[in-house]
Each structure stands twice: as structure tokens, then as C-alpha cells.
Coordinates of C-alpha atoms in Angstrom, one line a residue:
M1288 CA -13.3 28.9 -18.6
G1289 CA -9.9 30.4 -19.0
I1290 CA -6.2 29.5 -19.0
Y1291 CA -5.4 31.0 -15.6
F1292 CA -8.9 31.8 -14.3
N1293 CA -11.3 29.0 -13.8
P1294 CA -9.3 26.5 -15.9
S1295 CA -10.8 23.3 -17.3
N1296 CA -10.1 19.8 -16.1
E1297 CA -7.9 18.9 -19.1
S1298 CA -4.8 18.2 -17.0
F1299 CA -6.5 15.7 -14.7
T1300 CA -8.4 14.2 -17.6
R1301 CA -5.1 13.4 -19.3
A1302 CA -3.9 11.8 -16.0
R1303 CA -7.1 9.7 -15.8
N1304 CA -6.7 8.6 -19.4
S1305 CA -3.1 7.6 -18.9
Q1306 CA -2.2 3.9 -19.0
I1307 CA -0.9 4.2 -15.5
F1308 CA -3.0 6.2 -13.0
V1309 CA -2.5 5.9 -9.2
D1310 CA -5.4 7.4 -7.3
K1311 CA -4.3 10.2 -4.9
T1312 CA -7.6 11.9 -4.8
E1313 CA -7.9 11.5 -1.0
L1314 CA -5.7 14.6 -0.8
I1315 CA -8.9 16.5 -1.8
D1316 CA -10.6 15.3 1.4
Y1317 CA -7.7 16.7 3.4
L1318 CA -8.0 20.1 1.6
N1319 CA -11.8 20.3 1.9
K1320 CA -11.4 20.3 5.7
R1321 CA -9.3 23.4 5.5
L1322 CA -11.5 25.5 3.1
S1323 CA -12.1 29.0 4.5
T1324 CA -10.4 28.2 7.8
E1325 CA -7.2 29.6 9.4
E1326 CA -5.4 26.5 8.1
N1327 CA -6.3 27.1 4.5
C1328 CA -2.8 28.0 3.2
I1329 CA -0.8 24.9 2.2
A1330 CA 2.8 25.0 1.0
L1331 CA 4.3 21.8 -0.5
S1332 CA 8.0 21.6 -1.2
H1333 CA 9.1 18.3 -2.7
A1334 CA 11.7 17.3 -5.2
R1335 CA 11.0 17.3 -8.9
R1336 CA 8.9 14.4 -10.4
F1337 CA 7.1 13.8 -7.1
G1338 CA 3.6 14.5 -8.3
K1339 CA 3.2 18.2 -7.3
S1340 CA 1.9 19.4 -10.7
H1341 CA -0.3 16.3 -11.0
A1342 CA -1.9 17.2 -7.7
A1343 CA -2.4 20.8 -8.9
G1344 CA -4.2 19.6 -12.0
M1345 CA -6.4 17.4 -9.8
I1346 CA -7.3 20.4 -7.6
D1347 CA -8.2 22.4 -10.7
A1348 CA -10.5 19.7 -11.8
Y1349 CA -12.2 19.4 -8.5
Y1350 CA -12.8 23.0 -7.5
S1351 CA -12.9 25.0 -10.7
L1352 CA -16.2 26.6 -11.9
G1353 CA -14.8 26.3 -15.4
C1354 CA -15.7 22.7 -15.7
D1355 CA -17.9 19.8 -14.6
S1356 CA -15.8 17.0 -13.2
T1357 CA -18.5 14.8 -11.8
K1358 CA -17.8 11.8 -14.1
L1359 CA -14.0 12.3 -13.9
F1360 CA -14.1 11.7 -10.1
E1361 CA -17.0 9.3 -9.8
D1362 CA -14.9 6.1 -9.4
T1363 CA -12.1 7.6 -7.4
K1364 CA -11.3 7.3 -3.6
I1365 CA -12.6 10.8 -2.9
A1366 CA -16.0 9.8 -4.3
K1367 CA -16.5 7.8 -1.1
S1368 CA -16.4 10.9 1.1
S1369 CA -19.6 12.4 2.4
D1370 CA -18.5 15.8 1.2
F1371 CA -17.6 14.6 -2.3
K1372 CA -20.1 16.8 -4.2
K1373 CA -20.4 19.5 -1.6
Y1374 CA -17.4 21.5 -2.9
M1375 CA -17.0 20.2 -6.4
N1376 CA -16.8 22.8 -9.1
K1377 CA -18.0 25.5 -6.7
Y1378 CA -15.0 27.9 -6.6
N1379 CA -13.3 30.5 -8.6
V1380 CA -9.9 29.1 -9.3
I1381 CA -6.7 30.9 -10.3
H1382 CA -3.8 28.6 -11.3
I1383 CA -0.4 30.0 -12.2
D1384 CA 2.8 28.1 -13.1
V1385 CA 5.5 30.7 -12.2
A1386 CA 8.3 28.7 -14.1
S1387 CA 6.5 29.2 -17.4
F1388 CA 6.5 33.0 -16.8
W1389 CA 10.1 33.0 -15.6
D1390 CA 11.3 31.5 -18.9
F1391 CA 10.1 34.6 -20.8
Y1392 CA 9.7 37.5 -18.3
K1393 CA 12.5 37.4 -15.8
D1394 CA 12.7 41.2 -15.2
N1395 CA 9.0 42.0 -15.1
I1396 CA 7.5 38.6 -14.1
V1397 CA 5.1 40.1 -11.5
E1398 CA 3.6 42.5 -13.9
K1399 CA 3.2 39.9 -16.6
I1400 CA 1.5 37.4 -14.2
V1401 CA -1.0 40.1 -13.2
E1402 CA -1.5 41.1 -16.9
Y1403 CA -2.3 37.5 -18.0
I1404 CA -4.7 37.0 -15.1
Y1405 CA -6.5 40.2 -16.0
K1406 CA -6.8 39.1 -19.6
D1407 CA -8.6 36.0 -18.5
L1408 CA -10.8 38.0 -16.1
K1409 CA -11.9 40.3 -18.9
K1410 CA -13.2 37.3 -20.9
S1411 CA -15.7 36.7 -18.0
F1412 CA -16.3 40.2 -16.6
G1413 CA -15.5 42.6 -19.5
D1414 CA -15.4 46.2 -18.3
E1415 CA -17.2 45.6 -15.0
L1416 CA -13.9 45.7 -13.2
D1417 CA -11.2 48.3 -13.0
Y1418 CA -8.0 46.5 -14.1
Q1419 CA -5.8 49.3 -12.8
D1420 CA -6.6 48.3 -9.2
N1421 CA -4.5 46.0 -7.1
I1422 CA -5.1 42.4 -7.9
S1423 CA -6.4 41.6 -4.4
Y1424 CA -9.0 44.4 -4.7
V1425 CA -10.1 43.1 -8.1
L1426 CA -10.5 39.5 -6.7
M1427 CA -12.4 41.0 -3.8
E1428 CA -14.8 42.6 -6.2
I1429 CA -15.3 39.3 -8.1
Y1430 CA -16.1 37.6 -4.9
Q1431 CA -18.7 40.2 -4.0
K1432 CA -20.3 39.9 -7.4
T1433 CA -20.3 36.1 -7.6
N1434 CA -20.4 35.1 -3.9
N1435 CA -17.9 32.4 -4.9
P1436 CA -14.6 32.5 -3.0
F1437 CA -11.2 31.7 -4.6
V1438 CA -8.9 28.7 -4.6
I1439 CA -5.5 29.9 -5.7
I1440 CA -2.9 27.5 -7.0
I1441 CA 0.7 28.6 -7.6
D1442 CA 3.0 25.9 -9.1
E1443 CA 6.8 26.4 -8.8
W1444 CA 6.1 29.4 -6.5
D1445 CA 9.8 29.5 -5.4
C1446 CA 11.1 29.8 -9.0
V1447 CA 11.9 33.5 -8.5
I1448 CA 13.5 32.9 -5.1
R1449 CA 15.7 30.0 -6.5
N1450 CA 16.8 31.7 -9.6
S1451 CA 17.2 35.4 -8.8
E1452 CA 19.6 37.3 -6.6
D1453 CA 17.9 40.6 -7.4
K1454 CA 16.5 41.7 -4.0
E1455 CA 14.2 44.3 -5.5
L1456 CA 12.6 41.7 -7.9
V1457 CA 12.2 39.2 -5.0
H1458 CA 10.6 42.0 -2.9
R1459 CA 8.1 42.9 -5.6
Y1460 CA 7.3 39.2 -6.0
L1461 CA 6.7 38.7 -2.3
Q1462 CA 4.5 41.8 -2.2
F1463 CA 2.4 40.2 -5.0
L1464 CA 2.1 37.0 -3.0
H1465 CA 1.1 39.1 0.1
S1466 CA -1.8 40.6 -1.9
L1467 CA -3.1 37.2 -2.8
F1468 CA -2.7 35.5 0.6
K1469 CA -2.4 38.0 3.5
S1470 CA -4.1 41.3 2.4
E1471 CA -7.3 42.4 4.1
E1472 CA -9.2 41.6 0.9
S1473 CA -7.8 38.0 0.8
K1474 CA -9.2 37.3 4.2
A1475 CA -12.6 37.5 2.6
F1476 CA -12.1 36.0 -0.9
L1477 CA -9.5 33.3 -0.2
A1478 CA -11.0 29.8 0.5
L1479 CA -7.7 27.9 -0.2
A1480 CA -4.1 28.5 -1.2
Y1481 CA -2.0 25.7 -2.5
I1482 CA 1.5 26.5 -3.6
T1483 CA 4.2 24.1 -4.7
G1484 CA 8.0 24.4 -4.9
I1485 CA 11.2 22.6 -4.5
L1486 CA 12.6 24.5 -1.5
P1487 CA 10.8 25.3 1.7
I1488 CA 9.7 28.8 2.3
K1489 CA 12.7 31.2 2.7
K1490 CA 12.7 33.3 5.9
I1491 CA 13.3 36.8 4.6
K1492 CA 13.8 39.6 7.1
D1493 CA 10.8 42.0 7.3
E1494 CA 8.9 39.9 4.7
S1495 CA 5.8 38.1 5.9
A1496 CA 4.0 37.2 2.7
L1497 CA 4.0 33.4 3.4
N1498 CA 4.4 33.1 7.2
N1499 CA 0.7 31.9 7.4
F1500 CA 1.4 28.8 5.4
R1501 CA 1.5 25.2 6.7
E1502 CA 4.6 23.6 5.2
Y1503 CA 5.1 20.1 4.0
T1504 CA 8.7 19.2 2.9
M1505 CA 11.0 16.3 2.0
L1506 CA 12.0 16.3 5.7
K1507 CA 8.5 16.2 7.1
S1508 CA 5.1 16.1 5.3
R1509 CA 2.8 14.2 7.6
P1510 CA -0.2 13.6 7.2
I1511 CA -0.2 14.0 3.4
T1512 CA 3.1 12.2 2.7
E1513 CA 1.4 9.3 0.9
Y1514 CA -0.3 11.6 -1.6
Y1515 CA 3.0 12.6 -3.2
G1516 CA 5.2 9.9 -4.7
F1517 CA 4.2 6.2 -4.8
T1518 CA 4.0 4.1 -1.6
E1519 CA 5.3 0.6 -1.5
E1520 CA 1.8 -0.8 -1.9
D1521 CA 1.3 1.4 -5.0
V1522 CA 4.5 0.0 -6.5
K1523 CA 3.6 -3.6 -5.6
E1524 CA 0.3 -3.3 -7.4
L1525 CA 1.9 -1.7 -10.5
C1526 CA 4.5 -4.4 -10.6
K1527 CA 1.8 -7.1 -10.4
K1528 CA -0.3 -5.5 -13.1
H1529 CA 2.6 -5.0 -15.5
D1530 CA 4.4 -8.2 -14.7
M1531 CA 7.6 -6.5 -13.4
D1532 CA 9.8 -7.6 -10.5
F1533 CA 9.0 -5.7 -7.4
N1534 CA 12.4 -6.3 -5.7
S1535 CA 14.1 -4.7 -8.7
A1536 CA 11.8 -1.7 -8.6
K1537 CA 12.5 -1.4 -4.9
A1538 CA 16.3 -1.3 -5.5
W1539 CA 16.1 1.2 -8.3
Y1540 CA 13.5 3.7 -7.0
N1541 CA 12.8 3.2 -3.3
G1542 CA 14.5 5.0 -0.5
Y1543 CA 12.8 8.4 0.2
L1544 CA 12.1 7.9 3.8
I1545 CA 9.5 10.6 4.7
D1546 CA 7.8 10.5 8.1
G1547 CA 8.7 6.8 8.3
K1548 CA 7.1 6.0 4.9
H1549 CA 9.1 4.5 2.1
M1550 CA 8.3 6.7 -0.9
Y1551 CA 9.2 6.0 -4.6
N1552 CA 9.8 8.5 -7.3
P1553 CA 6.5 8.3 -9.3
N1554 CA 8.0 9.5 -12.6
S1555 CA 10.7 6.8 -12.6
V1556 CA 8.3 4.0 -11.6
V1557 CA 5.9 4.9 -14.4
Q1558 CA 8.7 5.1 -17.0
S1559 CA 10.0 1.7 -15.9
M1560 CA 6.6 0.1 -16.1
M1561 CA 5.8 1.7 -19.6
N1562 CA 9.3 0.8 -21.0
R1563 CA 9.4 -2.6 -19.2
D1564 CA 12.9 -1.7 -18.2
F1565 CA 14.6 -0.8 -15.0
D1566 CA 16.9 2.1 -15.8
S1567 CA 17.9 5.6 -14.6
Y1568 CA 15.3 8.1 -15.8
W1569 CA 17.3 11.0 -14.3
K1570 CA 19.3 11.2 -17.5
N1571 CA 19.5 14.9 -18.0
T1572 CA 22.3 17.4 -17.6
S1573 CA 20.6 19.5 -15.0
S1574 CA 20.6 16.6 -12.5
F1575 CA 24.3 16.1 -12.9
A1576 CA 25.0 19.8 -12.7
S1577 CA 22.9 20.2 -9.6
I1578 CA 24.8 17.4 -7.8
N1579 CA 28.1 18.8 -8.9
T1580 CA 27.3 22.2 -7.6
F1581 CA 27.1 21.0 -4.1
I1582 CA 29.5 18.0 -3.8
T1583 CA 32.4 20.0 -5.1
M1584 CA 32.1 22.7 -2.5
N1585 CA 35.2 23.0 -0.4
Y1586 CA 33.8 22.4 3.1
A1587 CA 35.6 20.3 5.6
G1588 CA 34.3 16.8 5.8
L1589 CA 32.0 17.1 2.7
K1590 CA 34.0 14.8 0.5
D1591 CA 34.3 12.2 3.3
D1592 CA 30.5 12.3 3.8
I1593 CA 29.8 11.9 0.1
M1594 CA 32.1 8.9 -0.1
T1595 CA 30.6 7.3 3.0
M1596 CA 27.1 7.6 1.4
L1597 CA 28.4 6.2 -1.9
A1598 CA 29.7 3.3 0.0
G1599 CA 26.2 2.7 1.4
G1600 CA 26.4 4.5 4.7
K1601 CA 24.5 7.3 6.4
V1602 CA 25.9 10.6 7.6
M1603 CA 24.6 13.0 10.3
V1604 CA 23.3 16.3 9.0
E1605 CA 22.0 19.4 10.7
T1606 CA 19.1 20.6 8.6
E1607 CA 17.8 23.5 10.7
A1608 CA 20.4 26.1 9.7
F1609 CA 19.6 25.8 6.0
Q1610 CA 18.3 29.2 4.7
N1611 CA 16.0 27.5 2.1
D1612 CA 18.1 29.4 -0.5
L1613 CA 20.5 27.8 -3.0
F1614 CA 22.5 31.0 -3.0
E1615 CA 23.1 30.8 0.8
I1616 CA 25.2 27.7 1.2
H1617 CA 27.6 28.2 4.0
S1618 CA 28.6 24.8 5.4
K1619 CA 28.7 21.1 4.7
D1620 CA 25.3 20.7 6.4
D1621 CA 23.8 23.3 4.1
A1622 CA 25.1 21.5 1.0
L1623 CA 23.7 18.2 2.1
T1624 CA 20.4 19.7 3.1
A1625 CA 20.0 21.3 -0.3
L1626 CA 20.6 17.9 -1.9
I1627 CA 17.9 16.4 0.3
H1628 CA 15.3 19.0 -0.8
L1629 CA 16.4 18.5 -4.4
G1630 CA 15.8 14.8 -4.1
Y1631 CA 19.4 13.7 -4.6
L1632 CA 19.6 12.4 -1.0
G1633 CA 17.2 10.7 1.4
Y1634 CA 16.7 11.7 5.0
D1635 CA 16.3 9.5 8.0
A1636 CA 14.6 11.8 10.6
D1637 CA 15.0 9.4 13.4
R1638 CA 18.8 9.3 12.9
K1639 CA 19.0 12.8 11.5
S1640 CA 21.1 11.3 8.7
A1641 CA 21.4 11.7 5.0
F1642 CA 21.9 8.8 2.5
I1643 CA 21.7 8.0 -1.2
P1644 CA 18.2 6.7 -1.5
N1645 CA 18.4 4.2 -4.3
Y1646 CA 20.3 2.8 -7.3
E1647 CA 18.9 5.3 -9.7
V1648 CA 20.2 8.2 -7.7
A1649 CA 23.5 6.5 -7.2
K1650 CA 23.8 6.3 -11.0
A1651 CA 23.1 10.1 -11.2
F1652 CA 26.0 10.6 -8.7
Q1653 CA 28.2 8.3 -10.8
M1654 CA 27.6 10.5 -13.8
A1655 CA 28.2 13.7 -11.8
L1656 CA 31.5 12.5 -10.5
K1657 CA 33.1 12.5 -13.9
T1658 CA 34.5 16.0 -13.5
G1659 CA 37.1 17.8 -11.5
E1660 CA 38.5 16.4 -8.3
W1661 CA 36.2 13.4 -8.5
S1662 CA 37.5 12.1 -11.8
E1663 CA 39.9 9.6 -10.2
I1664 CA 37.0 8.1 -8.2
S1665 CA 34.8 8.1 -11.3
N1666 CA 37.5 6.2 -13.2
A1667 CA 37.5 3.5 -10.4
I1668 CA 33.7 3.3 -10.5
S1669 CA 33.8 2.9 -14.3
R1670 CA 35.6 -0.5 -13.8
C1671 CA 32.8 -1.8 -11.6
D1672 CA 31.1 -3.7 -14.5
E1673 CA 34.4 -5.2 -15.4
L1674 CA 34.9 -6.4 -11.8
L1675 CA 31.4 -8.0 -11.7
M1676 CA 32.1 -9.9 -14.9
A1677 CA 35.5 -11.0 -13.7
T1678 CA 33.9 -12.3 -10.5
I1679 CA 31.2 -14.2 -12.4
D1680 CA 33.8 -15.6 -14.8
G1681 CA 36.0 -16.8 -11.9
N1682 CA 38.9 -14.6 -12.9
A1683 CA 40.4 -14.2 -9.3
D1684 CA 43.5 -12.4 -10.5
K1685 CA 41.5 -9.7 -12.3
V1686 CA 39.2 -9.3 -9.2
A1687 CA 42.2 -8.8 -7.0
E1688 CA 43.7 -6.3 -9.5
I1689 CA 40.5 -4.2 -9.7
I1690 CA 40.0 -4.2 -5.9
E1691 CA 43.6 -3.1 -5.5
L1692 CA 42.8 -0.1 -7.7
A1693 CA 39.7 0.6 -5.6
H1694 CA 41.8 0.4 -2.4
E1695 CA 44.3 2.9 -3.8
T1696 CA 41.5 5.2 -4.9
Y1697 CA 39.4 5.2 -1.8
T1698 CA 41.9 4.7 0.9
S1699 CA 42.5 8.3 1.9
V1700 CA 38.8 9.0 2.3
L1701 CA 37.7 5.7 3.9
N1702 CA 40.6 5.3 6.3
Y1703 CA 41.3 1.9 4.9
N1704 CA 43.0 -0.1 7.7
D1705 CA 40.6 -2.8 8.9
E1706 CA 38.0 -5.3 7.7
N1707 CA 35.1 -2.9 8.1
S1708 CA 36.8 -0.4 5.8
L1709 CA 37.5 -3.2 3.4
S1710 CA 33.7 -3.8 3.4
C1711 CA 33.2 -0.1 2.4
V1712 CA 35.8 -0.4 -0.4
L1713 CA 34.1 -3.5 -1.7
T1714 CA 30.7 -1.8 -1.7
M1715 CA 32.3 0.9 -3.9
A1716 CA 34.1 -1.6 -6.0
Y1717 CA 30.8 -3.4 -6.8
F1718 CA 29.0 0.0 -7.3
T1719 CA 27.0 -1.1 -10.3
A1720 CA 26.1 -4.6 -9.1
P1721 CA 22.7 -3.5 -7.5
A1722 CA 21.3 -3.3 -11.0
Y1723 CA 21.0 -7.1 -10.8
Y1724 CA 21.6 -8.1 -7.2
D1725 CA 20.1 -7.5 -3.8
I1726 CA 23.4 -7.0 -1.9
V1727 CA 23.2 -7.6 1.9
R1728 CA 26.1 -6.9 4.3
E1729 CA 26.4 -9.0 7.4
H1730 CA 23.7 -11.4 6.3
P1731 CA 22.6 -14.1 8.8
A1732 CA 23.7 -17.4 7.2
G1733 CA 24.4 -20.9 8.4
K1734 CA 26.4 -20.6 11.6
G1735 CA 27.2 -17.0 11.5
Y1736 CA 27.1 -13.8 9.4
A1737 CA 28.3 -13.6 5.8
D1738 CA 30.1 -10.4 5.0
F1739 CA 28.3 -10.1 1.7
I1740 CA 25.4 -12.0 0.1
F1741 CA 24.6 -11.3 -3.6
K1742 CA 21.0 -12.4 -4.2
P1743 CA 20.1 -12.3 -7.9
R1744 CA 16.9 -10.5 -8.7
A1745 CA 14.5 -11.5 -11.5
N1746 CA 16.3 -9.3 -14.0
A1747 CA 19.7 -10.9 -13.2
G1748 CA 19.3 -13.6 -15.9
W1749 CA 22.3 -15.9 -16.1
R1750 CA 24.2 -14.2 -13.3
P1751 CA 24.9 -16.5 -10.4
A1752 CA 24.3 -16.0 -6.7
M1753 CA 27.4 -15.2 -4.7
V1754 CA 28.8 -15.2 -1.1
V1755 CA 31.8 -12.9 -0.5
E1756 CA 33.9 -13.2 2.7
L1757 CA 36.6 -10.7 3.6
K1758 CA 39.8 -11.3 5.6
Y1759 CA 42.4 -8.9 6.9
N1760 CA 46.0 -10.0 7.2
K1761 CA 45.0 -13.7 6.8
S1762 CA 44.4 -15.3 3.4
A1763 CA 41.7 -15.7 0.7
D1764 CA 41.8 -19.5 1.3
T1765 CA 40.9 -18.9 4.9
A1766 CA 37.8 -16.9 3.8
I1767 CA 36.7 -19.7 1.5
K1768 CA 37.2 -22.2 4.3
Q1769 CA 35.0 -20.1 6.6
I1770 CA 32.2 -19.9 4.1
K1771 CA 32.1 -23.7 3.7
E1772 CA 32.5 -24.5 7.4
K1773 CA 29.7 -22.1 8.5
R1774 CA 27.6 -22.9 5.4
Y1775 CA 27.0 -19.3 4.4
Q1776 CA 25.9 -20.5 1.0
G1777 CA 22.7 -21.8 2.6
A1778 CA 21.4 -18.3 2.6
L1779 CA 21.2 -18.5 -1.2
S1780 CA 19.2 -21.7 -1.4
G1781 CA 16.5 -21.2 -4.1
Y1782 CA 18.1 -18.0 -5.5
S1783 CA 20.1 -19.6 -8.3
D1784 CA 21.2 -22.9 -9.8
R1785 CA 24.8 -21.6 -9.5
I1786 CA 26.5 -20.2 -6.4
L1787 CA 30.0 -18.7 -6.3
L1788 CA 32.1 -18.5 -3.2
V1789 CA 34.4 -15.5 -3.2
G1790 CA 37.2 -15.0 -0.7
I1791 CA 39.1 -11.7 -0.6
N1792 CA 42.1 -10.9 1.7
Y1793 CA 43.9 -7.7 2.3
D1794 CA 47.5 -8.1 3.6
A1795 CA 48.6 -4.7 5.0
E1796 CA 52.1 -6.0 5.6
S1797 CA 52.7 -7.6 2.2
K1798 CA 56.1 -6.8 0.8
D1799 CA 54.7 -7.3 -2.7
K1800 CA 53.1 -4.3 -4.4
K1801 CA 49.9 -6.3 -4.5
H1802 CA 48.1 -6.3 -1.1
H1803 CA 44.9 -8.2 -2.2
T1804 CA 44.4 -11.8 -3.1
C1805 CA 41.3 -13.5 -4.2
V1806 CA 40.0 -17.1 -4.5
I1807 CA 36.7 -18.0 -6.4
E1808 CA 35.1 -21.4 -6.3
E1809 CA 31.8 -22.7 -7.6
W1810 CA 29.8 -24.3 -4.8
K1811 CA 29.2 -28.0 -5.2
E1812 CA 27.1 -29.9 -2.6

């Protein structure tokens, strides 16, 4: 038993002992079918907090000769497999977290990784091995002595690629990976390779260290999508168990559409269940800095696309040209693709479109917008809570005033000249309302379609349900009249004891400085 060679099952034991454990052990069955085959090299690139390291600890526990994990797995899904015990704790395992080495050994990271692996090997084999030999040769010797092939796990394998522009260092690192995964020796000793990262494998000219890996990414990871992140069924069960509102969880953390499956950020879901509070758990400066790095790039159309997504829309993005390298961003599409892989945007493969996946990520964008050229937009968003309170309080003049500000702020980007664009501006104006409401545009209601329906969720408390109707070059009273005549408020039956009818009009030809008017009424049957 060592730290890097044949590790214990402590990581997975902690996961099993946690108050919240979601069983993803069926991934093991998928890996077992690839042991010692030509499909035995797996590369997973997913955003942070999507369970990559959790899976790596589970793989340690299952395969490592350094522990006995029979009891740890006996009541899990993998235990139902006919091959459950066939491969358990039968392999030499090497597990490296490259990020932990990068923090201390940036210039000589390859040498240090090998040094620490050899330290562990000496504990088991003493002077039986020549530690001056290439690592692949040493592992080959161990395989010949023990007749136990290797499972090699490298967490954050792309840390060097992401963080270094030193081509010589990158080359040495890729040579090291080649020794582990593509050398002549590895063809004999390697049963399984499992590497995780944030970015897909970079295509580097004349480097073939990883071209034998099957890749699973935020764009496409079938058939193992459901083993990373939480599925909708996972979250429903957790909400039921912890007495939390599922619709609120869905608004805050849903939205990663991978291979048609709606996936949730597991870290955020767990935090919300433990704290009994729906909130943004991306509250760290690196998140905001990462978003800012890409949204402030001066590429034609990028700002328009960001604004469209902030307003609830989707934008087409070409993902194929991305070089899988954060230093190689050459276009708007590269910037958006990078944000998809980093988890700050979702991706709809059917429509080849990017979008902001959920309210939590929208809040991260809100924080990131507080600098530079986005500060004006950030200032407008900062008044969203004030707008919501003014609406609830029936302060129509204040509502018109704040929407006027939103109009002035967003007009150049959203081509504000019709009712549809007014809808986009209103979505931005009520940017923070999804914390409490399920907001639906063009909702079937009564004898037509309401422009906006605000359905209170369980955490909305005293906040009323609302119907918002928009008019262009007409009047706010006309909007209220339409709501009543077509009975749009019927769509909110059962959602609240109190329903507000909100009419908003934009008069493009108004000679007054104020173009917006608003009327708010409380519905009485």
C-alpha cells in the first residue's frame, strides 16, 4: 500500500461515509469490459466539480491491490454485475494527481512525478529494480515479477498543457505519458488507462502520446454521461430525501445538456442539500476571472452573443476549430467553446448552440461583468432586485423607470426596436427573479399566449404570482385589458393566493424622455 502505487480505498470510503452519496459504480462495469483490450485508454474531460476525482477514487478502491474493498462495494449497483468480484483488487494501480505536483514542481514536474512513484515502488520491491531505468521498463519488470497488470489513473492530466507555454516542458511531459501509454512495454503491462482533465486532448504536431485514447467531453460523452454529474432522477431523489424543492434545484443547477441528458453540477447540488439553501456555490475569484478572460476578448459578435445568452437565448457556435488550448483562442467560437469546456456555458448538440445553463452560472456571469467594458451592464443588472420589489409592491412608476434604464443599457446590443426585443430586455431587467420564480415566455394561457408568466416556487415565500404583458407603441392599459380578456391569469391557478397583472408599453415615438409606461393591478375574480 502506498500513496501513488497501489493506494488504499480511503478516498472512496470517505465518499461512502458522506451524508450524501449517489451511486455511480456502474461506471466500473463499463471499464471492466475494456480491460486489456484495444479500447483500454479512457480520457475524460469535464468541467470542475463534475465528479472526475470522485470516480478516480472509486477506481482506486475497486482495482488496487493495496486494499480489500469487498464490503465497501457490496451494496452498490456494480455488485449486481456477474463480473463484480472477478477484477476487484487484482491490479497494480498507479494514481497521480498532476495538479498537486504542478503547485510545487513547475519546472521539473516530470522528474518529480517519476521520483515519487519510484519512492513508493521501493517500499514494495526494495533493490530488486533498477530505478535508473525508464519508468515504462520498470513497470514492465514489475508486471513480469507479479503477473499483475497495471491500471494507471492520472487526475488533471492536462494541468501542464493548460498552464505552461514552455514547449520543451510540454514535450517532456508528453514523452512521459507516451512511456506509460504507448511504449512497447506498456502494451504488455497496461490493463487500463483512465485520465481526467478539463480540456479535451490537444492535437500537437508530431506528438502521439495520447492519440490512442477514447475521449469523453462536455460536448459528447455517451455512453458514460450519467456517471458524471447528477441526473434529473438523482436530484429528484435527493430533494425528496432532504425535503427540498425540486423545481428550485432545477432552476439553480440544471442545464448541462450532454448527449440529450440534463446533467446537474453535483458539487452545487450536494452543497444546497447540506446547507438547505439554494445559492451560488461558484463563489470563488477563479470562476469570475475565467469568465472575464474570454468574454472581454475583442472578437466581432462576441459581446452580442454573450448578451443574447444573458437574455435567455442560444447562439450558434462552431466547436470543431478549437485547439483544446486556452492559449490558442483565435475567434469568437474559440472563446465560447472554451467556456463550454470550463462549464460556464451549456451546449445543445442538436442545435450546435451555446447557452447559459442555469441560474447559478448566470450569477457567476453577473459577478464577472463588474469590470471593464461590462460595468454599465453590471450596474443595470444590480437594480434587478429593486425592480422585482417595485413590481411586487405595485410601484408602476419605479418599474417603468428601471426598465427605461435597462432599455438604454441594452439597446445597442439587442437592437431594441420591436416587441420581441422588448421581451429580451425584460428578461435582462428581471435577471435575478429566477431565484424565486419559474419564468416562462410565451406561456399558453386562457385564450392565447402570455408574454411572461412568473410562477412562484416553493422558496418564493410571500412573493405573488405575476402575469406580464408587453406592448409596442400602444399602451400599458391595453396590455392589462388583454390579460383580462384572454384570462392569462388562469395559467397561475393554484400557484399563489395573490396574482399581479403587469402591463408594460414601449412608445418609440414618445416626445417625452420616458418611453416606457407601466400599469400594475392585483387580480380580483
